Amino acid sequence: MHEMALMGGVFEAITSTLAQYEVKKVNLVKLKIGKLTNAEPDALQMAFEAYAKGTICEGAQLQIELVPVKARCKSCQAEFDVDELAFVCPVCEGLGVEIIQGEELLLESLEVEQ
Amino acid sequence: MSLQREIPVMANLLQSNDFQAEINRKHFQKHNCLTINLIGSPGAGKTTLLERTIAVLKSKHNLAVIEGDIFTSKDAERIAQHDIPVVQINTGGGCHLDSKMVEKVLPQFQWDNLDLMIIENVGNLVCPADFDLGEDFKVVVLSVVEGDDKPSKYPVIFRNSKVAVLNKMDLLGLVETDLGVMKEDILKINPEIKIFEVSCRTGEGLEDWTNWLDDQVRKTKERGA
């Protein structure tokens, strides 16, 4: 259940962001979660509710966008979707690939009432 | 009248962990100490691999260990018998070590003469994979008796590790595991990973692992010389 620790990161970022705005209520919290992470959406939801209780975020909706894995070949520079977790370039069959998408653990934005 | 608006944030949820991990990394580098993060499920053989490794490398380098455990100090007691510095971190229910827990225990070691720091993470193939501790690289320990489907079920740790040690090779004939499938899946997820097949019980294959690690420690030492 390291989702509790990740949600700690969400609320740290929410607190420092809201310090700069006059906000009555948070309606929506949007996260971007890469598929190549171990963050589980249901566990994030539970952790969110636990953290939100008694705060300006209580009752807010948590929206989680799951980001598919994409990679770039280090030899031929081709960009491709990584299906079934095979990290091999479909163009030149190169094995050296860098992940360009799918490792995100991000708080993207907040929808608030001012 | 209330006004609705969207505030863009784009904050990394691991921001504070990653920030501290970089500070830890600089600390290890400043002391030319190779630091590895040992990860695997409970019972994969992390502590036994650690003990076998210490027995071989202790005479060549100055080693130390940070032991992560949820409640007990059983592993730290095992390591202390090898007469090397060891510090226990109890996470008190937490499923992984984070970079701040590691930072807190760093002052307990004599850094001027350390060559290799091995951090044994909490037994868990999932959560520790996301948390950078500032190590040079991660080593995943998987015992062959856990089944050949484990790499594809837990890909993140195999993708994020530089080395996979496949332990309990002596038991391979007693289980259904297809070693070919296990290795093929690991290489599919991470074609650059280095795989060692060992048995910590019989000693089979351990020399390849300790020779390789010895080499990595030497390179780190030379970098600072």
XYZ file of C-alpha atoms in Angstrom, chain B residues 35-131:
97
model
C 25.477 1.632 -3.146
C 22.986 -1.018 -4.185
C 19.304 -1.449 -3.381
C 18.393 -5.119 -2.960
C 14.727 -5.861 -3.686
C 12.677 -9.057 -3.783
C 9.621 -10.748 -2.340
C 9.663 -12.202 1.195
C 11.581 -15.472 1.131
C 13.334 -14.886 -2.210
C 16.666 -15.130 -0.399
C 17.808 -11.508 -0.153
C 19.394 -11.843 3.279
C 21.043 -15.154 2.435
C 22.443 -13.703 -0.798
C 23.695 -10.775 1.252
C 25.417 -13.096 3.739
C 27.085 -15.129 0.966
C 28.199 -11.931 -0.741
C 29.615 -10.459 2.465
C 31.556 -13.675 3.160
C 33.392 -13.322 -0.170
C 33.820 -9.544 -0.480
C 34.551 -8.685 3.149
C 38.263 -9.425 2.807
C 38.557 -7.262 -0.326
C 36.459 -4.199 0.488
C 34.910 -2.316 3.391
C 31.235 -3.189 3.431
C 28.214 -1.969 5.336
C 24.515 -2.790 5.297
C 21.248 -0.980 5.888
C 18.506 -3.467 6.723
C 14.912 -2.524 5.960
C 12.262 -4.511 7.770
C 8.680 -3.834 8.784
C 8.961 -4.817 12.449
C 11.898 -7.027 13.428
C 15.682 -6.793 13.575
C 16.181 -10.486 12.732
C 18.010 -9.777 9.459
C 20.245 -7.127 11.013
C 21.223 -9.632 13.709
C 22.167 -12.147 11.005
C 24.321 -9.549 9.226
C 25.953 -8.322 12.466
C 27.388 -11.823 12.970
C 29.585 -11.172 9.934
C 31.244 -8.384 11.862
C 30.435 -5.528 9.510
C 28.550 -2.307 10.297
C 24.793 -2.741 9.975
C 21.930 -0.399 10.813
C 18.316 -1.452 11.040
C 15.442 0.643 9.726
C 11.988 -0.466 10.907
C 9.278 0.968 8.714
C 6.571 0.196 11.311
C 4.129 -1.278 8.815
C 5.414 0.624 5.768
C 5.858 -1.538 2.679
C 9.033 0.099 1.314
C 12.056 2.184 2.292
C 12.128 5.791 1.138
C 15.039 8.153 0.681
C 14.338 10.079 3.897
C 14.478 6.933 6.042
C 17.865 6.152 4.487
C 19.134 9.706 5.014
C 18.336 9.506 8.724
C 20.671 6.563 9.309
C 23.594 7.768 7.155
C 25.374 9.511 10.098
C 25.649 6.129 11.833
C 28.351 4.932 9.414
C 32.036 5.829 9.040
C 31.922 6.968 5.431
C 35.607 7.690 4.946
C 36.456 4.036 4.562
C 33.376 2.451 3.033
C 33.496 0.879 -0.444
C 30.165 -0.927 -0.705
C 26.832 -0.156 0.954
C 24.081 -2.699 0.449
C 20.557 -1.596 1.329
C 18.226 -4.542 1.791
C 14.715 -3.287 1.139
C 11.503 -4.525 2.750
C 10.437 -7.890 1.287
C 8.093 -6.762 -1.492
C 8.273 -6.988 -5.275
C 5.919 -4.046 -5.821
C 6.222 -0.873 -3.752
C 10.028 -0.490 -3.408
C 10.342 -0.348 -7.221
C 8.942 3.202 -7.376
C 11.182 4.684 -4.663
